[in-house]
Short mmCIF file of C-alpha atoms in Angstrom, two decimals:
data_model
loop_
_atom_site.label_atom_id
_atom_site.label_comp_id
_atom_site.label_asym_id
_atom_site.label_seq_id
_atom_site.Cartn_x
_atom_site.Cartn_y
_atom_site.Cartn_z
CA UNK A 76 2.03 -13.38 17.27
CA UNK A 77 5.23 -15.26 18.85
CA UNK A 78 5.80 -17.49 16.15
CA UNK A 79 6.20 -14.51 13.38
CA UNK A 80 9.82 -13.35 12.64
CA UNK A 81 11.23 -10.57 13.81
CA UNK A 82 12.34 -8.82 10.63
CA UNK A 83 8.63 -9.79 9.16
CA UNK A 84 7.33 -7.65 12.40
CA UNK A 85 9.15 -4.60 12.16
CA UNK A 86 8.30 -4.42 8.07
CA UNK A 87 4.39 -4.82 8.30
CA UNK A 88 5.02 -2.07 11.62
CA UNK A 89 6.67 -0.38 8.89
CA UNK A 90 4.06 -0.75 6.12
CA UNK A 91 1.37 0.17 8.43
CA UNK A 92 2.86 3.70 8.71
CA UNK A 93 2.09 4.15 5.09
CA UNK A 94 -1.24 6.21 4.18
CA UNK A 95 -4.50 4.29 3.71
CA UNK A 96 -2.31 0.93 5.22
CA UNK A 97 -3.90 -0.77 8.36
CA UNK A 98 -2.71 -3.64 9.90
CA UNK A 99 -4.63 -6.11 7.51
CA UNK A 100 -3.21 -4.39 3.96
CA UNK A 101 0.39 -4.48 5.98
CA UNK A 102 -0.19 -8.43 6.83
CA UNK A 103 -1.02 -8.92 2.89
CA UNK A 104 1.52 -6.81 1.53
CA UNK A 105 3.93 -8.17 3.86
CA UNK A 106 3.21 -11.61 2.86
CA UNK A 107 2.84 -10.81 -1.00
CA UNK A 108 6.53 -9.26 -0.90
CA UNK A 109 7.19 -12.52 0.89
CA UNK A 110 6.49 -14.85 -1.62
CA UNK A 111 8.47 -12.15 -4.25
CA UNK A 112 11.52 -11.71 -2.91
CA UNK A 113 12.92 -9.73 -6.09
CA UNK A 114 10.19 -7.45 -5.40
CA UNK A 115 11.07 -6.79 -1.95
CA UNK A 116 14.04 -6.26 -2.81
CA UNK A 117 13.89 -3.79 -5.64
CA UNK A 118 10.91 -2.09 -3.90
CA UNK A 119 13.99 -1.69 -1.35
CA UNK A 120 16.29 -0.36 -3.74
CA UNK A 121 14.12 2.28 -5.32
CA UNK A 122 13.54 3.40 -1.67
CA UNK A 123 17.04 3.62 -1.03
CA UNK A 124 17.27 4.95 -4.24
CA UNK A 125 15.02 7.71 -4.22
CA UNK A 126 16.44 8.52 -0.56
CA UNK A 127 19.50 9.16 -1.88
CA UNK A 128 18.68 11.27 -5.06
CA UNK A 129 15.57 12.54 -4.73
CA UNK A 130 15.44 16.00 -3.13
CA UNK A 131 13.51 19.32 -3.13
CA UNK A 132 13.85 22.25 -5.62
CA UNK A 133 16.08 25.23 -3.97
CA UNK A 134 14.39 27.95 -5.87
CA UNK A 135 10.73 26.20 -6.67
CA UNK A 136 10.77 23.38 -4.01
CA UNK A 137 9.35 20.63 -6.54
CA UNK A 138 10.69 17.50 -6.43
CA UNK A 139 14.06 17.33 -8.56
CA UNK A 140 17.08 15.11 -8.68
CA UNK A 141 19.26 17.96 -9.62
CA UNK A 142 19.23 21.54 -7.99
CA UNK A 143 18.06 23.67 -9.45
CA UNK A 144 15.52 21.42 -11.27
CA UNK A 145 14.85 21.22 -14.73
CA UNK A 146 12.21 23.47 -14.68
CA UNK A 147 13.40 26.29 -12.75
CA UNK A 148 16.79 26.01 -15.11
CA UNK A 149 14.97 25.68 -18.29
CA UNK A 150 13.46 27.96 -20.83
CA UNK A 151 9.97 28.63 -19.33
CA UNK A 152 8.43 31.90 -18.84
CA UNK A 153 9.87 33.71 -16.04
CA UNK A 154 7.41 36.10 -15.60
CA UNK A 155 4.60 33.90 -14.24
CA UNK A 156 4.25 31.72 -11.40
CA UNK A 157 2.06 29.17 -10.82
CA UNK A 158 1.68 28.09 -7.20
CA UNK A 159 0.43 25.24 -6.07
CA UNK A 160 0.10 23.24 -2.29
CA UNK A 161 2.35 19.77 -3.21
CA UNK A 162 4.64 18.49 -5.57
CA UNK A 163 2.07 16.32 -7.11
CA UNK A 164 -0.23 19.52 -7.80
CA UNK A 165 2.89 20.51 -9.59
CA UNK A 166 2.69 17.64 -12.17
CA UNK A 167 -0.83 17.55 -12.53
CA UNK A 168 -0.74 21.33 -14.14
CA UNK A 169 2.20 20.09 -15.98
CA UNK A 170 0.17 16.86 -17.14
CA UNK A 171 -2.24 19.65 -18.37
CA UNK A 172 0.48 21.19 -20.82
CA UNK A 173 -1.49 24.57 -20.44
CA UNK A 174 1.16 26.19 -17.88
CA UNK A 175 4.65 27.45 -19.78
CA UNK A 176 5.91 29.00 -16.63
CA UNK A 177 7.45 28.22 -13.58
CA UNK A 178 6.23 26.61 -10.04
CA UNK A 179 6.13 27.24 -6.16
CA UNK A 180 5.50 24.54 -4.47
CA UNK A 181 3.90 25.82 -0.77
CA UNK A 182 4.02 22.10 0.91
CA UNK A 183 1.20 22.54 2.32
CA UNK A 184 -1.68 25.34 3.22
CA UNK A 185 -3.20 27.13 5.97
CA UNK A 186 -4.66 25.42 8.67
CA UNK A 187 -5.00 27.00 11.49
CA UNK A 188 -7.07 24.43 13.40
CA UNK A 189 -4.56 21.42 12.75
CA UNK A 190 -1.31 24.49 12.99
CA UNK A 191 -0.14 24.93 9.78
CA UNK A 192 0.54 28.83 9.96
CA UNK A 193 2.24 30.84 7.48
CA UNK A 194 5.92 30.39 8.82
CA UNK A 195 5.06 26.37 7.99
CA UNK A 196 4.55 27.04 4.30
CA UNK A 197 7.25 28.22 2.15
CA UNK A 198 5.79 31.97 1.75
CA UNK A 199 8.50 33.69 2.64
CA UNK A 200 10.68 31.72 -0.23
CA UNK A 201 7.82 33.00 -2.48
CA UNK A 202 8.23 36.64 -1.34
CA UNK A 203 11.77 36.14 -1.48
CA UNK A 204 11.51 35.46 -5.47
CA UNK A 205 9.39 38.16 -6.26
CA UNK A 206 12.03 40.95 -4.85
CA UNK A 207 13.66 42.74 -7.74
CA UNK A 208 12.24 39.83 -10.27
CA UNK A 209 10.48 40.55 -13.68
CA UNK A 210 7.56 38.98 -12.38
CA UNK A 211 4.04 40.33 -13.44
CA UNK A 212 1.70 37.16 -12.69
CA UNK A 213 0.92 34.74 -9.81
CA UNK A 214 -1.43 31.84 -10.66
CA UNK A 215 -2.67 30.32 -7.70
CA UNK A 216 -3.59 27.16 -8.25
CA UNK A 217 -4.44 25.56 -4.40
CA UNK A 218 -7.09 23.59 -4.07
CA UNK A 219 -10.92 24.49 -4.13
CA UNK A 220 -10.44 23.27 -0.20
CA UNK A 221 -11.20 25.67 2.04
CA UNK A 222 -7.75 25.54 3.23
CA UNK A 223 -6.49 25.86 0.02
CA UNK A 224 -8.63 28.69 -0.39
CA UNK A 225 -7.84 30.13 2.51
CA UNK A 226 -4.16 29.64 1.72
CA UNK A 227 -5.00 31.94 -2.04
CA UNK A 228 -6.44 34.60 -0.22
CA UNK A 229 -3.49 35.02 2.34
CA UNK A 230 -1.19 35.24 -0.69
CA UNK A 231 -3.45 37.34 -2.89
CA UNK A 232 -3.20 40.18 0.48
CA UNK A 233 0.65 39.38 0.34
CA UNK A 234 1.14 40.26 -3.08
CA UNK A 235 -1.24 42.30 -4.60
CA UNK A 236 0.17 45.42 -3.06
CA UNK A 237 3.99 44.37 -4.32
CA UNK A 238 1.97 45.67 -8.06
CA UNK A 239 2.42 41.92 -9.42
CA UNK A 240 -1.10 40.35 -10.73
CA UNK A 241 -2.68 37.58 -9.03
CA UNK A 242 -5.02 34.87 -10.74
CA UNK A 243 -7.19 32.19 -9.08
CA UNK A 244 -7.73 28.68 -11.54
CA UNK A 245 -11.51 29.24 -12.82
CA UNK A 246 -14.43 27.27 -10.90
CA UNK A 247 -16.37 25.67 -12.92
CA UNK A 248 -18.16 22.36 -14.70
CA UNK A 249 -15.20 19.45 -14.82
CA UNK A 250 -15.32 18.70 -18.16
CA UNK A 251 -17.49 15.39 -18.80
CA UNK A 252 -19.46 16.98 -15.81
CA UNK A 253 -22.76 15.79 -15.11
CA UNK A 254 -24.85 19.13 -14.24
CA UNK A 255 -27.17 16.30 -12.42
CA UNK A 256 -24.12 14.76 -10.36
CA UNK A 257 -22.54 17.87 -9.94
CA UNK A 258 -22.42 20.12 -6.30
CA UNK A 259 -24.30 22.66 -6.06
CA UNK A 260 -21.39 24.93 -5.17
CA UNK A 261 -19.92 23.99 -8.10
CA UNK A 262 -22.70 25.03 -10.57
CA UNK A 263 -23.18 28.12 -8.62
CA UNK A 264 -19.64 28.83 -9.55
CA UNK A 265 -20.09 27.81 -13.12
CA UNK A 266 -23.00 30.29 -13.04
CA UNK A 267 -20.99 33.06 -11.68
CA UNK A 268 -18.16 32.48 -13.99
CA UNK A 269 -20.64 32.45 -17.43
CA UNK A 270 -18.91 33.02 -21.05
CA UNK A 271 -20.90 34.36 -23.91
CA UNK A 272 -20.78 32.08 -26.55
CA UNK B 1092 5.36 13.14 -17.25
CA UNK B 1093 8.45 14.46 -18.23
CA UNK B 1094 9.56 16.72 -15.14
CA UNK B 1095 9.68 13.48 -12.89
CA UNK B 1096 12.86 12.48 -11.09
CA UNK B 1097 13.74 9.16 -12.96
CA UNK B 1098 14.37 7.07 -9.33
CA UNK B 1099 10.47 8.22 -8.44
CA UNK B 1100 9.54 7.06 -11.49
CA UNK B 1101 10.92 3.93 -10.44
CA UNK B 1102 9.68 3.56 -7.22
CA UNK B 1103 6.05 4.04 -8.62
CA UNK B 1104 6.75 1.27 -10.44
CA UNK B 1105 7.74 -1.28 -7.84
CA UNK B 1106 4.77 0.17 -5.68
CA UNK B 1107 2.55 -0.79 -8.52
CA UNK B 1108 3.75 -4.23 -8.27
CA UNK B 1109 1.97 -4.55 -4.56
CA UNK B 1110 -1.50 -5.97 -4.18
CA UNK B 1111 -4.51 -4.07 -4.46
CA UNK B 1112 -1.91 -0.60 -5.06
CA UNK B 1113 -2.85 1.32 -8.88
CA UNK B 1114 -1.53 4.04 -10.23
CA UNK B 1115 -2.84 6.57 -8.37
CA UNK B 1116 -2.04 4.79 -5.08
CA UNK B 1117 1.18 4.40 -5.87
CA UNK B 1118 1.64 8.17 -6.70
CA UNK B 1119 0.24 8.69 -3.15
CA UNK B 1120 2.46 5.98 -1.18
CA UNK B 1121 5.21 7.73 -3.27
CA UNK B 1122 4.73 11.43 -2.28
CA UNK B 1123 3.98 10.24 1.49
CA UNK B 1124 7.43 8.31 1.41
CA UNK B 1125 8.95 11.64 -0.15
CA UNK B 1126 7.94 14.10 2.77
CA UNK B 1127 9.00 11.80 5.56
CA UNK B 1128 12.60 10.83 4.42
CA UNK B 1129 12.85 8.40 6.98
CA UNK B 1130 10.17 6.41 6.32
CA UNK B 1131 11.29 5.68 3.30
CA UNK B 1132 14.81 4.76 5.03
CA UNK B 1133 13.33 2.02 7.27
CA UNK B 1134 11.12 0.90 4.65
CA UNK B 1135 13.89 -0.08 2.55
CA UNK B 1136 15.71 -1.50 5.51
CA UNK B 1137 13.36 -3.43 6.85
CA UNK B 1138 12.36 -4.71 2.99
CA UNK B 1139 16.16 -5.75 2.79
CA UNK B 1140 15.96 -7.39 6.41
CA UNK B 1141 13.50 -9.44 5.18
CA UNK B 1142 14.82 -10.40 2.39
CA UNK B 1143 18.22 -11.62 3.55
CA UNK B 1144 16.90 -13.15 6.57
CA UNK B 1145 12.85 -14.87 6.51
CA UNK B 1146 12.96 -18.03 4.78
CA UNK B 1147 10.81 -20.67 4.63
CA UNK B 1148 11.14 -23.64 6.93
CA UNK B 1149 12.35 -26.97 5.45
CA UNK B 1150 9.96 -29.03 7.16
CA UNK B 1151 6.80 -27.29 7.38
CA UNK B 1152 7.15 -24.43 5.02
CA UNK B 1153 6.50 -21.61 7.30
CA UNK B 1154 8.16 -18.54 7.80
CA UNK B 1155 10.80 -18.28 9.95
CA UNK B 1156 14.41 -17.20 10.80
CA UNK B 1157 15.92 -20.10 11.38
CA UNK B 1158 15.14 -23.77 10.07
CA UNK B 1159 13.95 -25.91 11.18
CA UNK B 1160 11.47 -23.08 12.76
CA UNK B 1161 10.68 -22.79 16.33
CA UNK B 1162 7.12 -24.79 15.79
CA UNK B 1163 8.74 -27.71 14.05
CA UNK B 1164 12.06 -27.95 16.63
CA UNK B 1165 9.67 -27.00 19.62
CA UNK B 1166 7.73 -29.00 21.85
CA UNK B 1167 4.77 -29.38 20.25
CA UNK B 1168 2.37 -32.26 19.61
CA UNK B 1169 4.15 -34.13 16.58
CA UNK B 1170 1.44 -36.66 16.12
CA UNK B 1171 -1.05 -34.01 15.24
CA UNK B 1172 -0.29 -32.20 11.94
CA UNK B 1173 -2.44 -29.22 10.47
CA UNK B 1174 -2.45 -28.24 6.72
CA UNK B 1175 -2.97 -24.97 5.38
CA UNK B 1176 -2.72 -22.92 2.20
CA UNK B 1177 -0.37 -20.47 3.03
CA UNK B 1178 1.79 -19.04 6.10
CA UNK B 1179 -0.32 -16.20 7.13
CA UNK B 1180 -3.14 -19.05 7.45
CA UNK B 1181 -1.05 -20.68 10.20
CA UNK B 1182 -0.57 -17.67 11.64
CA UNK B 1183 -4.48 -17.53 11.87
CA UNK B 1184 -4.53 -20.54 13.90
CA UNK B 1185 -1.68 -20.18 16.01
CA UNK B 1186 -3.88 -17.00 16.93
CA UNK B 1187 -6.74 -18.96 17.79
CA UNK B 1188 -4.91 -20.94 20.32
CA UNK B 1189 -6.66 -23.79 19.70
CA UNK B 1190 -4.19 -25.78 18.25
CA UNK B 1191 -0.97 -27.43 19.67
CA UNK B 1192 0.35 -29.82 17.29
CA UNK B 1193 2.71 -28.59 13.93
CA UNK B 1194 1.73 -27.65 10.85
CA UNK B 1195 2.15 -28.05 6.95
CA UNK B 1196 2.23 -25.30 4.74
CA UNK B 1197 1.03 -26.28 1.16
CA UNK B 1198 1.96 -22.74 -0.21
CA UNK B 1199 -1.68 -22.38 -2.64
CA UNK B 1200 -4.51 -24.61 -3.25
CA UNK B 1201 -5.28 -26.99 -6.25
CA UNK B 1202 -6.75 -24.84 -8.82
CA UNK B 1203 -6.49 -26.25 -12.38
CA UNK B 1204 -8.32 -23.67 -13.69
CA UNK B 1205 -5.23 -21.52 -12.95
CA UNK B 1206 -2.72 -24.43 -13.79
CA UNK B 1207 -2.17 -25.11 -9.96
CA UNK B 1208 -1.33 -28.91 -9.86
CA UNK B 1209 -0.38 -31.05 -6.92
CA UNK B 1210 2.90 -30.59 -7.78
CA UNK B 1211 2.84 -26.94 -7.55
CA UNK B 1212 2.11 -27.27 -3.85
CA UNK B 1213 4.11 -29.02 -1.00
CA UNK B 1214 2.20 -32.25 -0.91
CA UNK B 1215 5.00 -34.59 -1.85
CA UNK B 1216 6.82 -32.98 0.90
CA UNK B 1217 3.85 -33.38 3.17
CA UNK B 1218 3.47 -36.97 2.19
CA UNK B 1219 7.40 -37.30 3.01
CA UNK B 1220 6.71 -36.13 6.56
CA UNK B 1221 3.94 -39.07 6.97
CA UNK B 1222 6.21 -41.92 5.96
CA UNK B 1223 7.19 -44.28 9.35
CA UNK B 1224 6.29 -41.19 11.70
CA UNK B 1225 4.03 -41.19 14.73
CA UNK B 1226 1.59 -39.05 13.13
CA UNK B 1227 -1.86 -39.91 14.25
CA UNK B 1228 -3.99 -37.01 12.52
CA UNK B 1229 -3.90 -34.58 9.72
CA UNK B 1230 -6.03 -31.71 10.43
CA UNK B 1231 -7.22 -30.37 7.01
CA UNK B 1232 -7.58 -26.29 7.83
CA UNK B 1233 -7.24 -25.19 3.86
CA UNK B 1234 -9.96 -22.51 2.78
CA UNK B 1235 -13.57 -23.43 2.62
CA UNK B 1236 -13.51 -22.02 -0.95
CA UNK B 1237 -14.38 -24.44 -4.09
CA UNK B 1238 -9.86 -24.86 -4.35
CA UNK B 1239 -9.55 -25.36 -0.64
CA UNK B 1240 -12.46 -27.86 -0.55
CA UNK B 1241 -11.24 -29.50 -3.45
CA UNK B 1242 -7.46 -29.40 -2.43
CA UNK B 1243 -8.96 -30.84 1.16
CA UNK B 1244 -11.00 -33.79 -0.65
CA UNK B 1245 -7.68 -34.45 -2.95
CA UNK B 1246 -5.78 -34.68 0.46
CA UNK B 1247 -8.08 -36.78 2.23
CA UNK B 1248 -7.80 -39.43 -0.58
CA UNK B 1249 -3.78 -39.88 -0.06
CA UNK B 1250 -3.83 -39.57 3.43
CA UNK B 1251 -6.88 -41.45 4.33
CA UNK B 1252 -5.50 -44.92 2.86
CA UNK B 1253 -2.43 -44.79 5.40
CA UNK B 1254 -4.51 -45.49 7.96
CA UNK B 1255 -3.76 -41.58 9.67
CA UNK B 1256 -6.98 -39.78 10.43
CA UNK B 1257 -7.32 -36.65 8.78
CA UNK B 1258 -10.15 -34.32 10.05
CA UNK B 1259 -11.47 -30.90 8.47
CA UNK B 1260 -12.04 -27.90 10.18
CA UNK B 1261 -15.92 -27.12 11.40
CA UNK B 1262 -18.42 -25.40 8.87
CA UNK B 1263 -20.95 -23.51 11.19
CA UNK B 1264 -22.46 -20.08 12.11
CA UNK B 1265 -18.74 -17.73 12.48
CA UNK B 1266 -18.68 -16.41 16.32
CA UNK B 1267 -21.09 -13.14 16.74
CA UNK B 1268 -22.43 -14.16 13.17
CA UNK B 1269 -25.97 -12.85 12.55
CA UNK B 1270 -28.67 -15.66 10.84
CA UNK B 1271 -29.83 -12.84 8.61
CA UNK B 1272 -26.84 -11.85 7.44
CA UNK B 1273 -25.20 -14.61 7.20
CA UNK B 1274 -25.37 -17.13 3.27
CA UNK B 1275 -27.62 -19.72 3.10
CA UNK B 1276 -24.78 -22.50 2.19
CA UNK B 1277 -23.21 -21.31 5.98
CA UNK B 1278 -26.66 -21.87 7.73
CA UNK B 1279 -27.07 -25.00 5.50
CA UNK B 1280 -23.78 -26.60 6.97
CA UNK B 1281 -24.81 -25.12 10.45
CA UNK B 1282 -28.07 -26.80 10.83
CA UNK B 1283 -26.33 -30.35 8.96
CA UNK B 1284 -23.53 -30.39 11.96
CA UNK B 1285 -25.80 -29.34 14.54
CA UNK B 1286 -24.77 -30.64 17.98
CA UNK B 1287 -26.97 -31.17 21.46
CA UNK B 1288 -26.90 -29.20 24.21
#
C-alpha cells in the first residue's frame, strides 16, 4: 500500500478498531467519508463533541451530559432500582416506559473466565446507595446470559440480607413469539412462569 | 428517547450516514466509542486529518497528499495509462503489481439509469491528458459490471479514433476459482479467450 496517504492509513487503522469493522468495511468507509468530506468532518465533530460532554452518571453511572443526570435528579421513584449491565440496557427499559424509577448501570457482569470480577463492576457504588436509603426494591434487569445471570444472583446474595426486595425481569414468550421458532429454554420458562387467565 | 445526551444523539446520526451502518449499528459503534474515550479522540483526529489534508490529484484524480501525486510526478511509464472507476480501484491494481504505467481515475461509471453522464465523470479531463502526449495505450480496468462495460465500450469509441490503443482487462476463471462455483457468463468468457499451452 505505498501509494495510499498517510492520514488515509492511520483513519481506516482507526476505523478498524471499531466493533464488527475489518479491514474491508474500514477501506469502504474510509473511502465513502472520502468522497463526503462534510461528513468526515461532522462525524469528527460529534466525536469531539461527545468527548468533550458526554460523561458517566456519578450516582447511577448512565450516560449523562450533566452530573447528576436527569434521571437521578428528577422526580422518579426513589424507592426502586432497576439495574441493568450497560448504558444502552438503560434506555431500552426506558424505551419500554414501564420503569418510573431510577437506574444502576453495572458496566458490565461477571465473568470470571474472561476476569471481570466483582471489584470490575460498579457493586460497591450499588451497596454504597442502598446504606441508610429508603430503598425497598431492586429490579435486576441483566441479561438472560449466563453472565448476566450469574451477575443477578451475586447481587440477589448481596442484598437480600440488607431486608431490601429483589426482583428478576420475567422469562417468558417475546411477544409476537413464535412457540415453533422459539428455544426450548425459553418455553420451559414460559411454562414455569404460567398466569391463570 | 428522551434521557439521551443531545451530542450522542448526534453522533448516531452522523454514524448513520456511513455505508452499510443502521440504526442499531450505529447505537453500537456509539456505545463502543463511549467506553473507550480515546478511541473516539483519534477517530475524530484522524477524520479531521483527512479532511484537511487527502485531496484528489489534479492529473489523475487519485488520492493523495500532495499534487501532482507521487504516481503521476514519479517515474513511471507515461505512455501507458490505466482507467478506473474510483481510487480504491487503483489501489487494487497497484496491489497487483502488475502494472507500471499511471492511471486515470474517472470517479463512477456511466449509469443513466442513475443520471450518471459523461460529464459527471473525469473523461474530459482524461481526454485532456491524451491531447499531443506520448501516450501509446489506455488500459480500460473499469468494473466488469453492465456500467463499467458500458462506460469501457463508451471509452473505447473516443479513444480508439486517436489512433492510441486502448486494451481491457482479461475476463477469465478468478485465481483459485472453482468451475462449479463459479457463473456461467465467467466460464463463458473463459472458454471464448482461451489461450494454448
Amino acid at each position: 500500500m505505498i501509494h495510499f496517504s498517510q492520514s488515509l492509513t492511520r483513519l481506516i487503522g482507526e476505523l478498524k478498531k471499531l466493533p464488527g469493522v475489518g479491514e474491508r468495511t474500514a477501506l469502504r468507509l474510509a473511502f465513502h467519508i472520502l468522497k463526503s468530506p462534510r461528513l468526515g468532518k461532522d462525524l469528527a465533530e460529534s466525536l469531539l463533541e461527545v468527548h468533550a460532554g458526554v460523561r458517566f452518571c456519578s450516582v447511577c453511572f448512565g450516560i449523562t451530559e450533566e452530573d447528576p443526570c436527569c434521571i437521578c435528579s428528577g422526580e422518579r421513584d426513589e424507592t426502586v432500582i432497576c439495574v441493568v449491565e450497560e448504558p444502552q440496557d438503560l434506555l431500552a427499559v426506558e424505551r419500554s416506559g414501564a420503569f418510573s424509577g431510577r437506574y444502576h448501570v453495572l458496566h458490565g457482569a461477571l465473568s470470571p473466565l474472561s476476569g471481570v470480577m466483582p471489584a470490575d463492576l460498579k457493586i460497591a457504588e450499588l451497596l454504597r446507595r442502598l446504606e441508610g436509603s429508603s430503598i425497598r426494591e431492586i429490579v435486576l434487569a441483566t441479561n438472560f446470559s449466563v453472565e448476566g445471570e450469574a451477575t443477578a444472583l451475586y447481587l440477589g446474595g448481596l442484598i437480600k440480607p440488607l431486608g431490601i426486595k429483589v426482583t428478576r425481569l420475567a422469562r417468558g414468550m417475546p411477544i409476537g413469539g413464535d412457540l415453533e421458532y422459539v428455544d426450548s429454554a425459553t418455553v420451559q420458562k414460559a411454562l414455569e412462569g404460567r398466569n391463570e387467565l
